[in-house]
Amino acid sequence: MGGSPSIPSPPPPPAPRDVAADNAAAYRTNVNTYIEKAPEMSALENKLRIQYMPQQRSLERQLSALDQQAATLAALQNERQFGSQRTTEALRRSYEQSPQAYALNRGLGDQMTRQFGRLYGASPYASVEPSVAFAPRQAPTDIYGTIGTNISNPELKA
């Protein structure tokens, strides 16, 4: 292919064998560098792991506790808001979230009720004294203390 006076002709395409050899050499160089640097990298990795793992575990514990706290507070709010309706409302919400899990839990609950009745000769509902089953319960006061209060600004200790 010839070019015109203002546009030079493109260079010829590279030979495939030369390109393959260059690529193999570059790959070999990369692998050799990786092998050379492996001890330094693993030492750095271990140092960072030792430095940050306790914080990571601590943050994971705090987040887990916050999740539990959110679930507990949602249940308490449900109970406060709906009073005597709370079980119906909780069932409705669980059905909304996952109909399959709701059906499975209902089926397992019915099966356990029947097994209890067969085993002990009385309904599980009749086996607990009403004064215990329906006793008013007080909501626990802040059971989590300071967990989760410093999530956005944790103490950074090595």
PDB file of N, CA and C in Angstrom, residues 15-62:
ATOM      1  N   ALA A  15       5.911  -9.372  12.550  1.00  0.00           N
ATOM      2  CA  ALA A  15       5.927 -10.818  12.296  1.00  0.00           C
ATOM      3  C   ALA A  15       5.344 -11.528  13.516  1.00  0.00           C
ATOM      4  N   PRO A  16       4.366 -12.441  13.317  1.00  0.00           N
ATOM      5  CA  PRO A  16       3.720 -13.128  14.463  1.00  0.00           C
ATOM      6  C   PRO A  16       4.710 -13.856  15.366  1.00  0.00           C
ATOM      7  N   ARG A  17       5.754 -14.446  14.800  1.00  0.00           N
ATOM      8  CA  ARG A  17       6.727 -15.186  15.605  1.00  0.00           C
ATOM      9  C   ARG A  17       7.474 -14.232  16.550  1.00  0.00           C
ATOM     10  N   ASP A  18       7.855 -13.055  16.031  1.00  0.00           N
ATOM     11  CA  ASP A  18       8.546 -12.069  16.867  1.00  0.00           C
ATOM     12  C   ASP A  18       7.640 -11.569  17.992  1.00  0.00           C
ATOM     13  N   VAL A  19       6.359 -11.318  17.665  1.00  0.00           N
ATOM     14  CA  VAL A  19       5.407 -10.848  18.674  1.00  0.00           C
ATOM     15  C   VAL A  19       5.249 -11.891  19.777  1.00  0.00           C
ATOM     16  N   ALA A  20       5.130 -13.161  19.389  1.00  0.00           N
ATOM     17  CA  ALA A  20       4.974 -14.231  20.376  1.00  0.00           C
ATOM     18  C   ALA A  20       6.218 -14.320  21.263  1.00  0.00           C
ATOM     19  N   ALA A  21       7.393 -14.179  20.671  1.00  0.00           N
ATOM     20  CA  ALA A  21       8.634 -14.252  21.458  1.00  0.00           C
ATOM     21  C   ALA A  21       8.704 -13.075  22.430  1.00  0.00           C
ATOM     22  N   ASP A  22       8.343 -11.865  21.954  1.00  0.00           N
ATOM     23  CA  ASP A  22       8.350 -10.687  22.845  1.00  0.00           C
ATOM     24  C   ASP A  22       7.367 -10.861  23.999  1.00  0.00           C
ATOM     25  N   ASN A  23       6.171 -11.364  23.691  1.00  0.00           N
ATOM     26  CA  ASN A  23       5.177 -11.589  24.746  1.00  0.00           C
ATOM     27  C   ASN A  23       5.670 -12.608  25.771  1.00  0.00           C
ATOM     28  N   ALA A  24       6.290 -13.674  25.297  1.00  0.00           N
ATOM     29  CA  ALA A  24       6.803 -14.698  26.216  1.00  0.00           C
ATOM     30  C   ALA A  24       7.895 -14.111  27.112  1.00  0.00           C
ATOM     31  N   ALA A  25       8.755 -13.277  26.534  1.00  0.00           N
ATOM     32  CA  ALA A  25       9.826 -12.657  27.330  1.00  0.00           C
ATOM     33  C   ALA A  25       9.236 -11.724  28.389  1.00  0.00           C
ATOM     34  N   ALA A  26       8.227 -10.942  28.005  1.00  0.00           N
ATOM     35  CA  ALA A  26       7.600 -10.026  28.965  1.00  0.00           C
ATOM     36  C   ALA A  26       6.924 -10.812  30.087  1.00  0.00           C
ATOM     37  N   TYR A  27       6.249 -11.904  29.738  1.00  0.00           N
ATOM     38  CA  TYR A  27       5.570 -12.727  30.740  1.00  0.00           C
ATOM     39  C   TYR A  27       6.599 -13.328  31.697  1.00  0.00           C
ATOM     40  N   ARG A  28       7.714 -13.822  31.131  1.00  0.00           N
ATOM     41  CA  ARG A  28       8.761 -14.415  31.962  1.00  0.00           C
ATOM     42  C   ARG A  28       9.327 -13.370  32.928  1.00  0.00           C
ATOM     43  N   THR A  29       9.528 -12.152  32.430  1.00  0.00           N
ATOM     44  CA  THR A  29      10.033 -11.071  33.286  1.00  0.00           C
ATOM     45  C   THR A  29       9.053 -10.783  34.422  1.00  0.00           C
ATOM     46  N   ASN A  30       7.748 -10.736  34.098  1.00  0.00           N
ATOM     47  CA  ASN A  30       6.735 -10.486  35.129  1.00  0.00           C
ATOM     48  C   ASN A  30       6.747 -11.576  36.193  1.00  0.00           C
ATOM     49  N   VAL A  31       6.819 -12.822  35.757  1.00  0.00           N
ATOM     50  CA  VAL A  31       6.814 -13.943  36.707  1.00  0.00           C
ATOM     51  C   VAL A  31       8.065 -13.899  37.581  1.00  0.00           C
ATOM     52  N   ASN A  32       9.228 -13.613  36.969  1.00  0.00           N
ATOM     53  CA  ASN A  32      10.475 -13.538  37.751  1.00  0.00           C
ATOM     54  C   ASN A  32      10.404 -12.426  38.785  1.00  0.00           C
ATOM     55  N   THR A  33       9.848 -11.273  38.385  1.00  0.00           N
ATOM     56  CA  THR A  33       9.699 -10.167  39.333  1.00  0.00           C
ATOM     57  C   THR A  33       8.793 -10.582  40.489  1.00  0.00           C
ATOM     58  N   TYR A  34       7.683 -11.249  40.165  1.00  0.00           N
ATOM     59  CA  TYR A  34       6.742 -11.705  41.195  1.00  0.00           C
ATOM     60  C   TYR A  34       7.446 -12.645  42.176  1.00  0.00           C
ATOM     61  N   ILE A  35       8.242 -13.573  41.626  1.00  0.00           N
ATOM     62  CA  ILE A  35       8.939 -14.544  42.490  1.00  0.00           C
ATOM     63  C   ILE A  35       9.957 -13.825  43.371  1.00  0.00           C
ATOM     64  N   GLU A  36      10.677 -12.841  42.789  1.00  0.00           N
ATOM     65  CA  GLU A  36      11.654 -12.087  43.582  1.00  0.00           C
ATOM     66  C   GLU A  36      10.994 -11.324  44.722  1.00  0.00           C
ATOM     67  N   LYS A  37       9.846 -10.720  44.428  1.00  0.00           N
ATOM     68  CA  LYS A  37       9.204  -9.842  45.410  1.00  0.00           C
ATOM     69  C   LYS A  37       8.302 -10.598  46.388  1.00  0.00           C
ATOM     70  N   ALA A  38       8.056 -11.880  46.176  1.00  0.00           N
ATOM     71  CA  ALA A  38       7.113 -12.631  47.009  1.00  0.00           C
ATOM     72  C   ALA A  38       7.433 -12.561  48.505  1.00  0.00           C
ATOM     73  N   PRO A  39       8.695 -12.769  48.936  1.00  0.00           N
ATOM     74  CA  PRO A  39       8.953 -12.696  50.390  1.00  0.00           C
ATOM     75  C   PRO A  39       8.638 -11.315  50.976  1.00  0.00           C
ATOM     76  N   GLU A  40       9.033 -10.239  50.251  1.00  0.00           N
ATOM     77  CA  GLU A  40       8.738  -8.890  50.750  1.00  0.00           C
ATOM     78  C   GLU A  40       7.229  -8.666  50.840  1.00  0.00           C
ATOM     79  N   MET A  41       6.513  -9.115  49.800  1.00  0.00           N
ATOM     80  CA  MET A  41       5.060  -8.899  49.778  1.00  0.00           C
ATOM     81  C   MET A  41       4.385  -9.687  50.906  1.00  0.00           C
ATOM     82  N   SER A  42       4.819 -10.927  51.125  1.00  0.00           N
ATOM     83  CA  SER A  42       4.173 -11.717  52.186  1.00  0.00           C
ATOM     84  C   SER A  42       4.499 -11.131  53.555  1.00  0.00           C
ATOM     85  N   ALA A  43       5.723 -10.583  53.724  1.00  0.00           N
ATOM     86  CA  ALA A  43       6.054  -9.948  54.999  1.00  0.00           C
ATOM     87  C   ALA A  43       5.176  -8.718  55.232  1.00  0.00           C
ATOM     88  N   LEU A  44       5.012  -7.908  54.176  1.00  0.00           N
ATOM     89  CA  LEU A  44       4.157  -6.724  54.292  1.00  0.00           C
ATOM     90  C   LEU A  44       2.710  -7.125  54.584  1.00  0.00           C
ATOM     91  N   GLU A  45       2.259  -8.168  53.892  1.00  0.00           N
ATOM     92  CA  GLU A  45       0.884  -8.656  54.093  1.00  0.00           C
ATOM     93  C   GLU A  45       0.675  -9.096  55.542  1.00  0.00           C
ATOM     94  N   ASN A  46       1.636  -9.838  56.079  1.00  0.00           N
ATOM     95  CA  ASN A  46       1.525 -10.292  57.473  1.00  0.00           C
ATOM     96  C   ASN A  46       1.544  -9.118  58.437  1.00  0.00           C
ATOM     97  N   LYS A  47       2.414  -8.146  58.159  1.00  0.00           N
ATOM     98  CA  LYS A  47       2.489  -6.966  59.029  1.00  0.00           C
ATOM     99  C   LYS A  47       1.140  -6.233  59.044  1.00  0.00           C
ATOM    100  N   LEU A  48       0.568  -6.048  57.851  1.00  0.00           N
ATOM    101  CA  LEU A  48      -0.727  -5.359  57.778  1.00  0.00           C
ATOM    102  C   LEU A  48      -1.829  -6.176  58.446  1.00  0.00           C
ATOM    103  N   ARG A  49      -1.744  -7.502  58.266  1.00  0.00           N
ATOM    104  CA  ARG A  49      -2.762  -8.361  58.884  1.00  0.00           C
ATOM    105  C   ARG A  49      -2.697  -8.247  60.403  1.00  0.00           C
ATOM    106  N   ILE A  50      -1.468  -8.290  60.947  1.00  0.00           N
ATOM    107  CA  ILE A  50      -1.305  -8.178  62.399  1.00  0.00           C
ATOM    108  C   ILE A  50      -1.812  -6.823  62.881  1.00  0.00           C
ATOM    109  N   GLN A  51      -1.547  -5.782  62.063  1.00  0.00           N
ATOM    110  CA  GLN A  51      -1.921  -4.428  62.482  1.00  0.00           C
ATOM    111  C   GLN A  51      -3.428  -4.204  62.428  1.00  0.00           C
ATOM    112  N   TYR A  52      -4.084  -4.698  61.368  1.00  0.00           N
ATOM    113  CA  TYR A  52      -5.480  -4.320  61.160  1.00  0.00           C
ATOM    114  C   TYR A  52      -6.508  -5.391  61.495  1.00  0.00           C
ATOM    115  N   MET A  53      -6.082  -6.642  61.675  1.00  0.00           N
ATOM    116  CA  MET A  53      -7.058  -7.705  61.922  1.00  0.00           C
ATOM    117  C   MET A  53      -7.872  -7.486  63.187  1.00  0.00           C
ATOM    118  N   PRO A  54      -7.261  -7.080  64.320  1.00  0.00           N
ATOM    119  CA  PRO A  54      -8.085  -6.864  65.516  1.00  0.00           C
ATOM    120  C   PRO A  54      -9.151  -5.784  65.302  1.00  0.00           C
ATOM    121  N   GLN A  55      -8.782  -4.704  64.589  1.00  0.00           N
ATOM    122  CA  GLN A  55      -9.772  -3.650  64.309  1.00  0.00           C
ATOM    123  C   GLN A  55     -10.897  -4.194  63.445  1.00  0.00           C
ATOM    124  N   GLN A  56     -10.504  -4.985  62.419  1.00  0.00           N
ATOM    125  CA  GLN A  56     -11.527  -5.537  61.530  1.00  0.00           C
ATOM    126  C   GLN A  56     -12.479  -6.426  62.319  1.00  0.00           C
ATOM    127  N   ARG A  57     -11.928  -7.284  63.177  1.00  0.00           N
ATOM    128  CA  ARG A  57     -12.780  -8.158  63.993  1.00  0.00           C
ATOM    129  C   ARG A  57     -13.687  -7.320  64.896  1.00  0.00           C
ATOM    130  N   SER A  58     -13.102  -6.287  65.493  1.00  0.00           N
ATOM    131  CA  SER A  58     -13.881  -5.430  66.387  1.00  0.00           C
ATOM    132  C   SER A  58     -15.019  -4.761  65.625  1.00  0.00           C
ATOM    133  N   LEU A  59     -14.716  -4.237  64.442  1.00  0.00           N
ATOM    134  CA  LEU A  59     -15.769  -3.604  63.643  1.00  0.00           C
ATOM    135  C   LEU A  59     -16.836  -4.614  63.227  1.00  0.00           C
ATOM    136  N   GLU A  60     -16.400  -5.831  62.874  1.00  0.00           N
ATOM    137  CA  GLU A  60     -17.376  -6.864  62.504  1.00  0.00           C
ATOM    138  C   GLU A  60     -18.288  -7.182  63.686  1.00  0.00           C
ATOM    139  N   ARG A  61     -17.693  -7.273  64.895  1.00  0.00           N
ATOM    140  CA  ARG A  61     -18.518  -7.545  66.083  1.00  0.00           C
ATOM    141  C   ARG A  61     -19.502  -6.406  66.311  1.00  0.00           C
ATOM    142  N   GLN A  62     -19.024  -5.167  66.165  1.00  0.00           N
ATOM    143  CA  GLN A  62     -19.906  -4.018  66.395  1.00  0.00           C
ATOM    144  C   GLN A  62     -21.048  -3.991  65.381  1.00  0.00           C
TER     145      GLN A  62
END
